[in-house]
Amino acid sequence: MQLKSLQLFMDVVDTGSFVAAAERRHTVQSNVTAHIKKLEQELGAQLFDRKGGARVTSAGRTLADYARPMLQAHDDVVGLFQGDKGRSSRLRLGAMETTTAVRLPPILANYHRRFPEVDLTVQTGPTADLIARFLDGNLDGIFVAGQPEHGRFHLIKAFSERLVLVGPKPMTRQPSAEQLLESTFLAFRQGCSYRQRVELFLASVGVSATRMFEFGSIDGMLGCVAAGMGYTLMPLSTVEAYRQRFEIDYLALPAQIGELDTYFATAAPDSWTPSLARFIETFEAESA
């Protein structure tokens, strides 16, 4: 069983595609396919269901559980002796949509300038999804709202956010409970910490339920808010960044609802790769 085959196997697992795995390794798809077929022949098991993509089978998930720490151990040993210099390495990050759009660009740009050899990927999603991907071993570190209750996380405070109630211009006063009850709220899908704050805010003004529409992007959500479709809760930093593009306004919220810290959650420091350690150093310097 070749190390290269395991690397390509994990690339397919991570990307969900033979084509994307080939692009990541700067090779051709046929090379990836050949390595996977060789693994399947050696193990006597099918690793991917190839109907409509590359879905990992039960046997593939079992192999991934063993292959990931094997590859990590290999990278750690090489990094120990080579100082992570002169070779390509990777860093897989996850972040909420709002964090990715507003907070991360200068940090990622600075990191890329300092360490251009690192292959950097950023996946977006609600906090619950990001936690699940990290625990499955698919991400090296995640930016999440609040402090996850899980023993596997080493938490570093990254940003302090202030959520505000966002609506179409002009907003001169907070809508009444009756108005909120009849209104629609726009939010990211289930698992988003900001969505949970919407529910907390409504409960604080005596509204037990209202219509909630799910969106997958900031642009779509704020565009619909500006058009008068409803309200949303979003970090003030995001609202300020988008106010020139959309006719939106905002009102402050009570501190117990509006204040929410973003944390960078990752593994214990003794398991950090050089690429991860340097990223943490970079964003801590930017956030200071």
Short mmCIF file of N, CA and C in Angstrom, two decimals, residues 186-275:
data_model
loop_
_atom_site.label_atom_id
_atom_site.label_comp_id
_atom_site.label_asym_id
_atom_site.label_seq_id
_atom_site.Cartn_x
_atom_site.Cartn_y
_atom_site.Cartn_z
N LEU A 186 -35.33 36.03 8.28
CA LEU A 186 -34.42 35.34 7.36
C LEU A 186 -33.20 34.90 8.14
N ALA A 187 -32.76 33.66 7.92
CA ALA A 187 -31.65 33.13 8.70
C ALA A 187 -30.92 32.07 7.91
N PHE A 188 -29.70 31.77 8.35
CA PHE A 188 -29.00 30.63 7.79
C PHE A 188 -29.66 29.35 8.30
N ARG A 189 -29.30 28.22 7.73
CA ARG A 189 -30.01 26.98 8.05
C ARG A 189 -29.76 26.53 9.49
N GLN A 190 -30.50 25.51 9.90
CA GLN A 190 -30.41 24.98 11.25
C GLN A 190 -28.95 24.67 11.61
N GLY A 191 -28.61 24.96 12.86
CA GLY A 191 -27.24 24.75 13.31
C GLY A 191 -26.45 26.04 13.38
N CYS A 192 -27.04 27.13 12.89
CA CYS A 192 -26.38 28.44 12.93
C CYS A 192 -26.62 29.08 14.29
N SER A 193 -25.57 29.52 14.95
CA SER A 193 -25.70 30.16 16.26
C SER A 193 -26.46 31.46 16.18
N TYR A 194 -26.34 32.18 15.07
CA TYR A 194 -27.07 33.44 14.92
C TYR A 194 -28.57 33.17 14.82
N ARG A 195 -28.93 32.07 14.20
CA ARG A 195 -30.34 31.70 14.13
C ARG A 195 -30.90 31.44 15.53
N GLN A 196 -30.10 30.84 16.37
CA GLN A 196 -30.53 30.61 17.75
C GLN A 196 -30.76 31.93 18.47
N ARG A 197 -29.95 32.93 18.15
CA ARG A 197 -30.14 34.25 18.77
C ARG A 197 -31.43 34.91 18.27
N VAL A 198 -31.84 34.63 17.03
CA VAL A 198 -33.13 35.12 16.54
C VAL A 198 -34.24 34.60 17.44
N GLU A 199 -34.19 33.31 17.73
CA GLU A 199 -35.22 32.70 18.58
C GLU A 199 -35.17 33.28 19.98
N LEU A 200 -33.97 33.55 20.50
CA LEU A 200 -33.83 34.16 21.83
C LEU A 200 -34.38 35.58 21.84
N PHE A 201 -34.09 36.33 20.78
CA PHE A 201 -34.59 37.70 20.68
C PHE A 201 -36.12 37.72 20.64
N LEU A 202 -36.72 36.87 19.83
CA LEU A 202 -38.18 36.84 19.73
C LEU A 202 -38.81 36.47 21.07
N ALA A 203 -38.21 35.50 21.75
CA ALA A 203 -38.73 35.11 23.06
C ALA A 203 -38.64 36.26 24.06
N SER A 204 -37.60 37.10 23.93
CA SER A 204 -37.40 38.20 24.88
C SER A 204 -38.47 39.28 24.74
N VAL A 205 -39.10 39.36 23.56
CA VAL A 205 -40.15 40.36 23.36
C VAL A 205 -41.54 39.71 23.34
N GLY A 206 -41.60 38.44 23.77
CA GLY A 206 -42.88 37.78 23.92
C GLY A 206 -43.45 37.15 22.67
N VAL A 207 -42.60 36.92 21.67
CA VAL A 207 -43.05 36.28 20.43
C VAL A 207 -42.58 34.83 20.45
N SER A 208 -43.50 33.91 20.48
CA SER A 208 -43.15 32.50 20.61
C SER A 208 -42.79 31.85 19.29
N ALA A 209 -43.30 32.38 18.19
CA ALA A 209 -43.01 31.77 16.88
C ALA A 209 -43.27 32.78 15.78
N THR A 210 -42.53 32.65 14.71
CA THR A 210 -42.74 33.47 13.53
C THR A 210 -42.22 32.69 12.34
N ARG A 211 -42.51 33.14 11.16
CA ARG A 211 -42.04 32.44 9.95
C ARG A 211 -40.54 32.65 9.80
N MET A 212 -39.83 31.56 9.46
CA MET A 212 -38.38 31.61 9.31
C MET A 212 -38.02 31.04 7.95
N PHE A 213 -37.37 31.85 7.12
CA PHE A 213 -36.92 31.41 5.81
C PHE A 213 -35.41 31.20 5.85
N GLU A 214 -34.95 30.12 5.25
CA GLU A 214 -33.52 29.79 5.26
C GLU A 214 -32.83 30.28 4.00
N PHE A 215 -31.61 30.84 4.19
CA PHE A 215 -30.79 31.30 3.08
C PHE A 215 -29.39 30.72 3.22
N GLY A 216 -28.72 30.60 2.10
CA GLY A 216 -27.37 30.04 2.11
C GLY A 216 -26.27 31.07 1.91
N SER A 217 -26.64 32.33 1.67
CA SER A 217 -25.62 33.35 1.43
C SER A 217 -26.02 34.66 2.06
N ILE A 218 -25.01 35.47 2.38
CA ILE A 218 -25.25 36.80 2.93
C ILE A 218 -25.93 37.68 1.90
N ASP A 219 -25.46 37.63 0.66
CA ASP A 219 -26.01 38.50 -0.39
C ASP A 219 -27.50 38.24 -0.58
N GLY A 220 -27.88 36.98 -0.67
CA GLY A 220 -29.28 36.65 -0.86
C GLY A 220 -30.14 37.11 0.31
N MET A 221 -29.62 36.91 1.51
CA MET A 221 -30.38 37.29 2.70
C MET A 221 -30.56 38.80 2.79
N LEU A 222 -29.48 39.55 2.66
CA LEU A 222 -29.57 41.01 2.79
C LEU A 222 -30.32 41.63 1.62
N GLY A 223 -30.21 41.04 0.45
CA GLY A 223 -30.97 41.53 -0.70
C GLY A 223 -32.46 41.43 -0.45
N CYS A 224 -32.89 40.32 0.15
CA CYS A 224 -34.31 40.14 0.45
C CYS A 224 -34.76 41.03 1.61
N VAL A 225 -33.87 41.25 2.59
CA VAL A 225 -34.19 42.18 3.67
C VAL A 225 -34.39 43.58 3.10
N ALA A 226 -33.48 44.01 2.23
CA ALA A 226 -33.58 45.34 1.63
C ALA A 226 -34.87 45.49 0.81
N ALA A 227 -35.33 44.40 0.23
CA ALA A 227 -36.56 44.44 -0.58
C ALA A 227 -37.82 44.40 0.27
N GLY A 228 -37.65 44.31 1.60
CA GLY A 228 -38.80 44.35 2.49
C GLY A 228 -39.39 42.99 2.81
N MET A 229 -38.65 41.93 2.57
CA MET A 229 -39.18 40.59 2.81
C MET A 229 -39.27 40.25 4.30
N GLY A 230 -38.36 40.82 5.10
CA GLY A 230 -38.38 40.52 6.52
C GLY A 230 -37.15 41.07 7.22
N TYR A 231 -36.88 40.50 8.39
CA TYR A 231 -35.75 40.93 9.22
C TYR A 231 -34.74 39.80 9.37
N THR A 232 -33.56 40.17 9.86
CA THR A 232 -32.56 39.17 10.21
C THR A 232 -31.70 39.72 11.35
N LEU A 233 -30.94 38.84 11.96
CA LEU A 233 -29.91 39.22 12.93
C LEU A 233 -28.56 38.91 12.33
N MET A 234 -27.65 39.88 12.40
CA MET A 234 -26.35 39.70 11.77
C MET A 234 -25.31 40.54 12.52
N PRO A 235 -24.03 40.13 12.50
CA PRO A 235 -22.99 40.94 13.15
C PRO A 235 -22.92 42.35 12.55
N LEU A 236 -22.72 43.33 13.43
CA LEU A 236 -22.62 44.71 12.96
C LEU A 236 -21.47 44.86 11.97
N SER A 237 -20.38 44.13 12.17
CA SER A 237 -19.24 44.21 11.25
C SER A 237 -19.66 43.82 9.83
N THR A 238 -20.54 42.84 9.70
CA THR A 238 -21.03 42.41 8.39
C THR A 238 -21.98 43.45 7.80
N VAL A 239 -22.88 43.96 8.63
CA VAL A 239 -23.83 44.96 8.16
C VAL A 239 -23.10 46.20 7.64
N GLU A 240 -22.10 46.66 8.38
CA GLU A 240 -21.34 47.84 7.95
C GLU A 240 -20.63 47.58 6.62
N ALA A 241 -20.16 46.36 6.41
CA ALA A 241 -19.45 46.03 5.18
C ALA A 241 -20.38 45.99 3.97
N TYR A 242 -21.68 45.73 4.22
CA TYR A 242 -22.63 45.55 3.11
C TYR A 242 -23.60 46.71 2.95
N ARG A 243 -23.55 47.72 3.79
CA ARG A 243 -24.56 48.78 3.75
C ARG A 243 -24.52 49.61 2.46
N GLN A 244 -23.37 49.69 1.83
CA GLN A 244 -23.29 50.45 0.58
C GLN A 244 -23.90 49.68 -0.58
N ARG A 245 -24.03 48.38 -0.44
CA ARG A 245 -24.58 47.55 -1.52
C ARG A 245 -26.08 47.35 -1.39
N PHE A 246 -26.59 47.39 -0.16
CA PHE A 246 -28.00 47.11 0.07
C PHE A 246 -28.65 48.23 0.90
N GLU A 247 -29.90 48.52 0.61
CA GLU A 247 -30.65 49.55 1.34
C GLU A 247 -31.16 48.94 2.64
N ILE A 248 -30.24 48.79 3.60
CA ILE A 248 -30.60 48.18 4.88
C ILE A 248 -30.25 49.12 6.02
N ASP A 249 -30.89 48.88 7.15
CA ASP A 249 -30.63 49.65 8.36
C ASP A 249 -30.60 48.67 9.53
N TYR A 250 -30.26 49.15 10.71
CA TYR A 250 -30.18 48.23 11.85
C TYR A 250 -30.50 48.95 13.15
N LEU A 251 -30.85 48.14 14.14
CA LEU A 251 -31.07 48.62 15.49
C LEU A 251 -30.28 47.74 16.46
N ALA A 252 -29.79 48.37 17.53
CA ALA A 252 -29.01 47.61 18.52
C ALA A 252 -29.93 46.67 19.30
N LEU A 253 -29.31 45.63 19.85
CA LEU A 253 -30.01 44.64 20.67
C LEU A 253 -29.45 44.66 22.10
N PRO A 254 -30.21 44.20 23.06
CA PRO A 254 -29.67 44.09 24.42
C PRO A 254 -28.40 43.25 24.44
N ALA A 255 -27.49 43.57 25.34
CA ALA A 255 -26.18 42.92 25.37
C ALA A 255 -26.29 41.42 25.51
N GLN A 256 -27.24 40.92 26.31
CA GLN A 256 -27.33 39.48 26.52
C GLN A 256 -27.75 38.72 25.27
N ILE A 257 -28.29 39.45 24.31
CA ILE A 257 -28.65 38.83 23.03
C ILE A 257 -27.64 39.18 21.94
N GLY A 258 -27.20 40.43 21.93
CA GLY A 258 -26.36 40.90 20.83
C GLY A 258 -24.89 40.54 20.93
N GLU A 259 -24.36 40.41 22.14
CA GLU A 259 -22.93 40.14 22.28
C GLU A 259 -22.64 38.65 22.14
N LEU A 260 -21.74 38.32 21.22
CA LEU A 260 -21.41 36.93 20.96
C LEU A 260 -19.99 36.84 20.42
N ASP A 261 -19.14 36.13 21.11
CA ASP A 261 -17.74 36.00 20.71
C ASP A 261 -17.56 34.86 19.70
N THR A 262 -16.62 35.07 18.80
CA THR A 262 -16.22 34.03 17.86
C THR A 262 -14.91 33.41 18.34
N TYR A 263 -14.87 32.09 18.34
CA TYR A 263 -13.68 31.36 18.79
C TYR A 263 -13.09 30.55 17.63
N PHE A 264 -11.77 30.39 17.68
CA PHE A 264 -11.11 29.46 16.79
C PHE A 264 -10.94 28.16 17.57
N ALA A 265 -11.59 27.10 17.11
CA ALA A 265 -11.57 25.81 17.79
C ALA A 265 -10.69 24.84 17.01
N THR A 266 -9.75 24.22 17.70
CA THR A 266 -8.85 23.29 17.04
C THR A 266 -8.41 22.24 18.05
N ALA A 267 -7.45 21.41 17.65
CA ALA A 267 -6.98 20.35 18.54
C ALA A 267 -5.97 20.92 19.55
N ALA A 268 -5.53 20.07 20.45
CA ALA A 268 -4.57 20.48 21.47
C ALA A 268 -3.27 20.95 20.82
N PRO A 269 -2.59 21.94 21.41
CA PRO A 269 -1.38 22.51 20.79
C PRO A 269 -0.29 21.49 20.46
N ASP A 270 -0.17 20.41 21.24
CA ASP A 270 0.90 19.45 20.97
C ASP A 270 0.67 18.66 19.68
N SER A 271 -0.52 18.82 19.07
CA SER A 271 -0.79 18.12 17.81
C SER A 271 -0.81 19.07 16.61
N TRP A 272 -0.51 20.36 16.83
CA TRP A 272 -0.55 21.31 15.73
C TRP A 272 0.55 21.03 14.72
N THR A 273 0.20 21.08 13.45
CA THR A 273 1.21 21.04 12.39
C THR A 273 1.86 22.43 12.31
N PRO A 274 3.02 22.53 11.69
CA PRO A 274 3.64 23.85 11.51
C PRO A 274 2.72 24.83 10.78
N SER A 275 1.98 24.34 9.78
CA SER A 275 1.08 25.22 9.03
C SER A 275 -0.02 25.78 9.92
#
